[in-house]
Amino acid sequence: MPHTDQDRIIALAGIHQAAHCVQRIANRGSVDIDQMEPCIHSLFQIDADNVPAVYGKAGAVATGARQIVAQITGQPERDMELTRYVVSLMRHERNLANRRDMLAEIGSRISGAAAARGDLPLLDRDVLAGLAGIYADTISKLEPRIIVRGNPLYLQNPENQDRVRSLLFAGIRSAMLWRQTGGSRRQMFLGRRKLLDSARAYLTGTANA
């Protein structure tokens, strides 16, 4: 089944939303759980029925879509740090795609994490610690490593470290989805008008849902 522009913008919004949440934790020490939860939800969706279902409820990645609009239009402003995270996540996904051994390990451990989670909330500390452990043992070893900058007081907090690693993991999962739905670097640079229109359509559609 061919993927649509809306599928691609949802995946791209997933990357931006994960990066945005990382920024909030690194610079403020806190994050909106309604923004973080869809990112973590995506990590457990191995065989989702469709792209929107990867993130859960309708409008789940609206924050990410708003970031796309801001980055393209400059309104209210472009965020170069956010761009750096998005580019890094996409680069790591491309590197990971060439590591079948690592992909197999991640798949196996995600299945184990899903079984171990049971009825625990997505943002439970133990759930996030488990996801962060998978990231630390696998993706974080890829070079060049993703450098998260922010307030050392927040970044040295173990719980925040788990949240950041889990979100980076989720961002790479969204980058994989972006590629699987037909997204490419070329579209990021030459198809900005279509991306902008798709992001606005997604926001309008979820607002009216």
Tab-separated table of N, CA and C in Angstrom, residues 22-137:
chain	number	residue	atom	x	y	z
A	22	VAL	N	13.505	16.449	23.945
A	22	VAL	CA	14.892	16.386	24.428
A	22	VAL	C	15.360	17.774	24.833
A	23	GLN	N	15.083	18.753	23.990
A	23	GLN	CA	15.463	20.131	24.298
A	23	GLN	C	14.853	20.595	25.621
A	24	ARG	N	13.585	20.320	25.821
A	24	ARG	CA	12.907	20.775	27.028
A	24	ARG	C	13.539	20.173	28.282
A	25	ILE	N	13.833	18.895	28.226
A	25	ILE	CA	14.439	18.242	29.390
A	25	ILE	C	15.841	18.794	29.633
A	26	ALA	N	16.612	18.954	28.559
A	26	ALA	CA	17.995	19.418	28.691
A	26	ALA	C	18.086	20.848	29.201
A	27	ASN	N	17.140	21.685	28.811
A	27	ASN	CA	17.221	23.103	29.150
A	27	ASN	C	16.319	23.543	30.297
A	28	ARG	N	15.270	22.741	30.566
A	28	ARG	CA	14.313	23.126	31.606
A	28	ARG	C	14.139	22.062	32.682
A	29	GLY	N	14.594	20.863	32.395
A	29	GLY	CA	14.468	19.791	33.378
A	29	GLY	C	13.095	19.171	33.447
A	30	SER	N	12.191	19.557	32.537
A	30	SER	CA	10.835	19.012	32.540
A	30	SER	C	10.325	18.949	31.111
A	31	VAL	N	9.233	18.189	30.923
A	31	VAL	CA	8.666	18.058	29.589
A	31	VAL	C	7.169	17.792	29.734
A	32	ASP	N	6.401	18.230	28.767
A	32	ASP	CA	4.959	17.980	28.744
A	32	ASP	C	4.737	16.492	28.454
A	33	ILE	N	4.086	15.796	29.354
A	33	ILE	CA	3.919	14.352	29.170
A	33	ILE	C	3.052	14.044	27.957
A	34	ASP	N	2.136	14.943	27.588
A	34	ASP	CA	1.309	14.721	26.407
A	34	ASP	C	2.127	14.798	25.122
A	35	GLN	N	3.266	15.476	25.180
A	35	GLN	CA	4.167	15.545	24.032
A	35	GLN	C	5.134	14.358	24.013
A	36	MET	N	5.552	13.917	25.182
A	36	MET	CA	6.521	12.828	25.269
A	36	MET	C	5.882	11.459	25.058
A	37	GLU	N	4.673	11.280	25.560
A	37	GLU	CA	4.048	9.956	25.541
A	37	GLU	C	3.899	9.364	24.138
A	38	PRO	N	3.466	10.147	23.124
A	38	PRO	CA	3.370	9.562	21.786
A	38	PRO	C	4.716	9.075	21.247
A	39	CYS	N	5.787	9.758	21.620
A	39	CYS	CA	7.124	9.345	21.183
A	39	CYS	C	7.467	7.969	21.749
A	40	ILE	N	7.239	7.796	23.039
A	40	ILE	CA	7.526	6.512	23.675
A	40	ILE	C	6.574	5.432	23.163
A	41	HIS	N	5.326	5.800	22.949
A	41	HIS	CA	4.340	4.870	22.389
A	41	HIS	C	4.846	4.265	21.085
A	42	SER	N	5.489	5.077	20.246
A	42	SER	CA	5.945	4.616	18.933
A	42	SER	C	6.955	3.477	19.026
A	43	LEU	N	7.721	3.445	20.108
A	43	LEU	CA	8.758	2.419	20.240
A	43	LEU	C	8.176	1.021	20.410
A	44	PHE	N	6.962	0.928	20.894
A	44	PHE	CA	6.346	-0.374	21.132
A	44	PHE	C	5.434	-0.818	19.982
A	45	GLN	N	5.335	0.021	18.938
A	45	GLN	CA	4.446	-0.311	17.817
A	45	GLN	C	5.242	-0.996	16.708
A	46	ILE	N	5.305	-2.307	16.778
A	46	ILE	CA	6.079	-3.070	15.798
A	46	ILE	C	5.263	-3.310	14.529
A	47	ASP	N	3.994	-3.624	14.683
A	47	ASP	CA	3.127	-3.942	13.536
A	47	ASP	C	1.862	-3.085	13.570
A	48	ALA	N	2.027	-1.783	13.593
A	48	ALA	CA	0.868	-0.878	13.622
A	48	ALA	C	0.072	-0.977	12.322
A	49	ASP	N	-1.234	-0.767	12.410
A	49	ASP	CA	-2.103	-0.861	11.236
A	49	ASP	C	-1.819	0.235	10.214
A	50	ASN	N	-1.411	1.393	10.692
A	50	ASN	CA	-1.131	2.515	9.801
A	50	ASN	C	-0.190	3.480	10.502
A	51	VAL	N	0.252	4.495	9.784
A	51	VAL	CA	1.230	5.431	10.350
A	51	VAL	C	0.682	6.218	11.538
A	52	PRO	N	-0.528	6.792	11.472
A	52	PRO	CA	-1.042	7.515	12.646
A	52	PRO	C	-1.088	6.655	13.899
A	53	ALA	N	-1.387	5.358	13.729
A	53	ALA	CA	-1.500	4.467	14.885
A	53	ALA	C	-0.174	4.280	15.609
A	54	VAL	N	0.931	4.553	14.934
A	54	VAL	CA	2.248	4.417	15.561
A	54	VAL	C	2.354	5.343	16.768
A	55	TYR	N	1.684	6.482	16.698
A	55	TYR	CA	1.805	7.479	17.760
A	55	TYR	C	0.593	7.537	18.688
A	56	GLY	N	-0.455	6.771	18.383
A	56	GLY	CA	-1.601	6.734	19.273
A	56	GLY	C	-2.767	7.566	18.786
A	57	LYS	N	-3.261	8.419	19.644
A	57	LYS	CA	-4.485	9.164	19.346
A	57	LYS	C	-4.279	10.214	18.257
A	58	ALA	N	-5.384	10.665	17.686
A	58	ALA	CA	-5.348	11.702	16.649
A	58	ALA	C	-4.672	12.965	17.179
A	59	GLY	N	-3.833	13.555	16.372
A	59	GLY	CA	-3.148	14.780	16.771
A	59	GLY	C	-1.993	14.569	17.716
A	60	ALA	N	-1.537	13.319	17.841
A	60	ALA	CA	-0.497	12.996	18.831
A	60	ALA	C	0.808	13.743	18.587
A	61	VAL	N	1.118	14.014	17.323
A	61	VAL	CA	2.394	14.694	17.035
A	61	VAL	C	2.160	16.111	16.517
A	62	ALA	N	1.110	16.756	17.018
A	62	ALA	CA	0.820	18.135	16.625
A	62	ALA	C	1.955	19.083	17.005
A	63	THR	N	2.580	18.824	18.150
A	63	THR	CA	3.715	19.673	18.557
A	63	THR	C	4.839	19.581	17.535
A	64	GLY	N	5.110	18.366	17.078
A	64	GLY	CA	6.142	18.187	16.061
A	64	GLY	C	5.776	18.870	14.756
A	65	ALA	N	4.497	18.799	14.368
A	65	ALA	CA	4.050	19.456	13.141
A	65	ALA	C	4.198	20.971	13.258
A	66	ARG	N	3.904	21.503	14.440
A	66	ARG	CA	4.079	22.947	14.638
A	66	ARG	C	5.554	23.336	14.541
A	67	GLN	N	6.435	22.470	15.005
A	67	GLN	CA	7.861	22.742	14.884
A	67	GLN	C	8.287	22.771	13.422
A	68	ILE	N	7.723	21.883	12.610
A	68	ILE	CA	8.035	21.872	11.182
A	68	ILE	C	7.621	23.192	10.539
A	69	VAL	N	6.404	23.643	10.853
A	69	VAL	CA	5.914	24.909	10.301
A	69	VAL	C	6.848	26.059	10.703
A	70	ALA	N	7.239	26.092	11.961
A	70	ALA	CA	8.121	27.163	12.446
A	70	ALA	C	9.485	27.104	11.765
A	71	GLN	N	10.009	25.899	11.559
A	71	GLN	CA	11.327	25.763	10.946
A	71	GLN	C	11.312	26.200	9.487
A	72	ILE	N	10.203	25.950	8.786
A	72	ILE	CA	10.129	26.317	7.370
A	72	ILE	C	9.815	27.793	7.181
A	73	THR	N	8.890	28.315	7.973
A	73	THR	CA	8.444	29.700	7.786
A	73	THR	C	9.263	30.719	8.562
A	74	GLY	N	9.932	30.261	9.626
A	74	GLY	CA	10.650	31.206	10.476
A	74	GLY	C	9.727	31.935	11.432
A	75	GLN	N	8.483	31.481	11.535
A	75	GLN	CA	7.490	32.097	12.425
A	75	GLN	C	7.041	31.094	13.480
A	76	PRO	N	7.237	31.350	14.775
A	76	PRO	CA	7.798	32.604	15.296
A	76	PRO	C	9.311	32.733	15.094
A	77	GLU	N	10.030	31.604	14.984
A	77	GLU	CA	11.460	31.667	14.694
A	77	GLU	C	11.976	30.275	14.383
A	78	ARG	N	13.101	30.220	13.654
A	78	ARG	CA	13.746	28.941	13.385
A	78	ARG	C	14.646	28.590	14.562
A	79	ASP	N	14.741	27.321	14.840
A	79	ASP	CA	15.523	26.834	15.970
A	79	ASP	C	16.640	25.956	15.420
A	80	MET	N	17.854	26.489	15.355
A	80	MET	CA	18.962	25.759	14.747
A	80	MET	C	19.394	24.563	15.601
A	81	GLU	N	19.200	24.655	16.917
A	81	GLU	CA	19.519	23.519	17.766
A	81	GLU	C	18.579	22.359	17.455
A	82	LEU	N	17.310	22.656	17.267
A	82	LEU	CA	16.346	21.624	16.910
A	82	LEU	C	16.728	20.988	15.576
A	83	THR	N	17.118	21.812	14.618
A	83	THR	CA	17.556	21.291	13.316
A	83	THR	C	18.734	20.346	13.486
A	84	ARG	N	19.660	20.706	14.341
A	84	ARG	CA	20.841	19.853	14.573
A	84	ARG	C	20.423	18.491	15.109
A	85	TYR	N	19.489	18.472	16.045
A	85	TYR	CA	19.024	17.191	16.588
A	85	TYR	C	18.329	16.357	15.508
A	86	VAL	N	17.474	16.995	14.717
A	86	VAL	CA	16.745	16.272	13.670
A	86	VAL	C	17.715	15.661	12.661
A	87	VAL	N	18.696	16.443	12.235
A	87	VAL	CA	19.694	15.940	11.286
A	87	VAL	C	20.485	14.783	11.905
A	88	SER	N	20.862	14.911	13.161
A	88	SER	CA	21.618	13.854	13.841
A	88	SER	C	20.801	12.568	13.948
A	89	LEU	N	19.516	12.689	14.258
A	89	LEU	CA	18.655	11.521	14.370
A	89	LEU	C	18.515	10.820	13.026
A	90	MET	N	18.371	11.589	11.965
A	90	MET	CA	18.265	11.002	10.630
A	90	MET	C	19.572	10.324	10.221
A	91	ARG	N	20.674	10.946	10.543
A	91	ARG	CA	21.974	10.355	10.212
A	91	ARG	C	22.177	9.044	10.959
A	92	HIS	N	21.800	9.022	12.239
A	92	HIS	CA	21.938	7.793	13.024
A	92	HIS	C	21.042	6.684	12.479
A	93	GLU	N	19.850	7.049	12.019
A	93	GLU	CA	18.960	6.033	11.447
A	93	GLU	C	19.578	5.423	10.201
A	94	ARG	N	20.202	6.238	9.378
A	94	ARG	CA	20.846	5.700	8.172
A	94	ARG	C	21.990	4.764	8.541
A	95	ASN	N	22.758	5.122	9.556
A	95	ASN	CA	23.853	4.253	10.007
A	95	ASN	C	23.299	2.952	10.584
A	96	LEU	N	22.215	3.071	11.339
A	96	LEU	CA	21.619	1.889	11.957
A	96	LEU	C	21.064	0.944	10.894
A	97	ALA	N	20.539	1.489	9.810
A	97	ALA	CA	19.945	0.663	8.757
A	97	ALA	C	20.957	-0.307	8.157
A	98	ASN	N	22.233	0.024	8.268
A	98	ASN	CA	23.287	-0.845	7.735
A	98	ASN	C	23.802	-1.851	8.757
A	99	ARG	N	23.241	-1.837	9.953
A	99	ARG	CA	23.687	-2.739	11.007
A	99	ARG	C	22.585	-3.752	11.329
A	100	ARG	N	22.508	-4.794	10.541
A	100	ARG	CA	21.453	-5.787	10.743
A	100	ARG	C	21.576	-6.481	12.097
A	101	ASP	N	22.804	-6.662	12.552
A	101	ASP	CA	23.005	-7.294	13.850
A	101	ASP	C	22.412	-6.443	14.971
A	102	MET	N	22.634	-5.140	14.880
A	102	MET	CA	22.120	-4.229	15.899
A	102	MET	C	20.610	-4.114	15.814
A	103	LEU	N	20.082	-4.077	14.608
A	103	LEU	CA	18.633	-4.022	14.432
A	103	LEU	C	17.958	-5.252	15.028
A	104	ALA	N	18.589	-6.421	14.837
A	104	ALA	CA	18.028	-7.657	15.387
A	104	ALA	C	18.031	-7.627	16.905
A	105	GLU	N	19.119	-7.115	17.484
A	105	GLU	CA	19.193	-7.020	18.945
A	105	GLU	C	18.149	-6.054	19.478
A	106	ILE	N	17.989	-4.919	18.805
A	106	ILE	CA	16.999	-3.936	19.239
A	106	ILE	C	15.599	-4.527	19.169
A	107	GLY	N	15.297	-5.227	18.079
A	107	GLY	CA	13.973	-5.824	17.933
A	107	GLY	C	13.674	-6.828	19.025
A	108	SER	N	14.662	-7.653	19.326
A	108	SER	CA	14.488	-8.664	20.367
A	108	SER	C	14.291	-8.021	21.734
A	109	ARG	N	15.071	-7.006	22.017
A	109	ARG	CA	14.991	-6.379	23.332
A	109	ARG	C	13.735	-5.514	23.484
A	110	ILE	N	13.253	-4.927	22.403
A	110	ILE	CA	11.989	-4.187	22.459
A	110	ILE	C	10.850	-5.145	22.770
A	111	SER	N	10.872	-6.320	22.143
A	111	SER	CA	9.834	-7.320	22.432
A	111	SER	C	9.873	-7.711	23.903
A	112	GLY	N	11.078	-7.864	24.437
A	112	GLY	CA	11.220	-8.191	25.858
A	112	GLY	C	10.743	-7.070	26.747
A	113	ALA	N	11.037	-5.838	26.352
A	113	ALA	CA	10.607	-4.675	27.141
A	113	ALA	C	9.090	-4.553	27.131
A	114	ALA	N	8.465	-4.862	25.997
A	114	ALA	CA	7.005	-4.793	25.910
A	114	ALA	C	6.367	-5.827	26.828
A	115	ALA	N	6.953	-7.035	26.864
A	115	ALA	CA	6.418	-8.085	27.732
A	115	ALA	C	6.614	-7.727	29.201
A	116	ALA	N	7.779	-7.159	29.517
A	116	ALA	CA	8.083	-6.807	30.905
A	116	ALA	C	7.252	-5.627	31.386
A	117	ARG	N	6.861	-4.765	30.463
A	117	ARG	CA	6.098	-3.573	30.842
A	117	ARG	C	4.745	-3.931	31.433
A	118	GLY	N	4.076	-4.905	30.845
A	118	GLY	CA	2.750	-5.268	31.344
A	118	GLY	C	1.796	-4.098	31.295
A	119	ASP	N	1.218	-3.750	32.434
A	119	ASP	CA	0.246	-2.653	32.504
A	119	ASP	C	0.862	-1.344	32.993
A	120	LEU	N	2.179	-1.290	33.081
A	120	LEU	CA	2.821	-0.065	33.553
A	120	LEU	C	2.597	1.072	32.556
A	121	PRO	N	2.440	2.299	33.037
A	121	PRO	CA	2.297	3.450	32.136
A	121	PRO	C	3.518	3.607	31.244
A	122	LEU	N	3.333	4.183	30.084
A	122	LEU	CA	4.442	4.369	29.142
A	122	LEU	C	5.600	5.151	29.744
A	123	LEU	N	5.270	6.141	30.591
A	123	LEU	CA	6.315	6.995	31.138
A	123	LEU	C	6.745	6.574	32.540
A	124	ASP	N	6.422	5.336	32.905
A	124	ASP	CA	6.902	4.809	34.175
A	124	ASP	C	8.428	4.814	34.182
A	125	ARG	N	9.004	5.094	35.332
A	125	ARG	CA	10.456	5.219	35.414
A	125	ARG	C	11.176	3.941	34.983
A	126	ASP	N	10.631	2.781	35.370
A	126	ASP	CA	11.277	1.521	35.008
A	126	ASP	C	11.176	1.250	33.508
A	127	VAL	N	10.059	1.631	32.913
A	127	VAL	CA	9.897	1.454	31.466
A	127	VAL	C	10.920	2.299	30.723
A	128	LEU	N	11.061	3.555	31.125
A	128	LEU	CA	12.017	4.443	30.472
A	128	LEU	C	13.456	3.991	30.705
A	129	ALA	N	13.738	3.480	31.892
A	129	ALA	CA	15.086	2.982	32.189
A	129	ALA	C	15.418	1.798	31.274
A	130	GLY	N	14.416	0.938	31.034
A	130	GLY	CA	14.639	-0.198	30.157
A	130	GLY	C	14.912	0.235	28.727
A	131	LEU	N	14.140	1.193	28.226
A	131	LEU	CA	14.350	1.697	26.872
A	131	LEU	C	15.694	2.418	26.753
A	132	ALA	N	16.021	3.193	27.774
A	132	ALA	CA	17.308	3.900	27.771
A	132	ALA	C	18.467	2.912	27.751
A	133	GLY	N	18.292	1.785	28.447
A	133	GLY	CA	19.332	0.761	28.455
A	133	GLY	C	19.546	0.158	27.082
A	134	ILE	N	18.450	-0.077	26.350
A	134	ILE	CA	18.574	-0.602	24.985
A	134	ILE	C	19.338	0.399	24.117
A	135	TYR	N	18.977	1.669	24.225
A	135	TYR	CA	19.643	2.716	23.445
A	135	TYR	C	21.136	2.778	23.784
A	136	ALA	N	21.440	2.754	25.082
A	136	ALA	CA	22.833	2.879	25.525
A	136	ALA	C	23.687	1.709	25.038
A	137	ASP	N	23.102	0.526	24.977
A	137	ASP	CA	23.851	-0.671	24.588
A	137	ASP	C	23.991	-0.828	23.085
